[in-house]
């Protein structure tokens, strides 16, 4: 983890998809160490197949959300992005067949913004911040930026 007062990058290991990883405490720690009293914090995924979403951590609901994502874009459907016989652009050595993950990500968000008041993250009772892995074709390291915009610091 690289840290300065306001911005840091964390790296999260993922190993399946969909995978909801609760990163709320990492964001709370960062906001506390920033000494910002009033402001906002932006939690931002640097990826096109891993999203940031606020929702409730309840295991059965997470299964429901996983089913919902599979219905939106099934991993088993045909995607041109996965058709390596015709695709020529952005091809890596070990290109994953992850068309479904990109389409799911299209409807998710790359970042969430949370207000800070009196030094605390303003999350509702059931709100948790998730890194949402959508591409489970191999274990991955996901880079997440946590960036605080300060209106006012504590003394
Ligand atoms: Zn891709």
PDB file of C-alpha atoms and ligand atoms in Angstrom, residues 48-49 81-82 84 87 90 95-99 101-102 135 140, ligand 1:
ATOM      1  CA  UNK A  48     -12.828  -2.676 -16.868  1.00  0.00           C
ATOM      2  CA  UNK A  49     -13.952  -5.997 -15.343  1.00  0.00           C
ATOM      3  CA  UNK A  81     -14.581 -10.130 -27.594  1.00  0.00           C
ATOM      4  CA  UNK A  82     -13.873 -13.817 -26.771  1.00  0.00           C
ATOM      5  CA  UNK A  84      -9.855 -14.935 -30.743  1.00  0.00           C
ATOM      6  CA  UNK A  87     -10.316 -10.392 -32.675  1.00  0.00           C
ATOM      7  CA  UNK A  90      -5.811  -5.388 -27.253  1.00  0.00           C
ATOM      8  CA  UNK A  95      -6.002 -13.071 -23.035  1.00  0.00           C
ATOM      9  CA  UNK A  96      -8.959 -14.159 -20.876  1.00  0.00           C
ATOM     10  CA  UNK A  97     -12.367 -14.855 -22.510  1.00  0.00           C
ATOM     11  CA  UNK A  98     -14.142 -12.238 -20.411  1.00  0.00           C
ATOM     12  CA  UNK A  99     -16.776 -10.645 -22.666  1.00  0.00           C
ATOM     13  CA  UNK A 101     -17.455  -9.500 -17.399  1.00  0.00           C
ATOM     14  CA  UNK A 102     -17.140  -6.348 -19.535  1.00  0.00           C
ATOM     15  CA  UNK A 135     -13.784 -11.817 -14.404  1.00  0.00           C
ATOM     16  CA  UNK A 140      -6.112 -11.488 -10.253  1.00  0.00           C
TER      17      UNK A 140
HETATM   18 ZN1  LIG B   1     -11.451  -8.348 -21.992  1.00  0.00          ZN
END
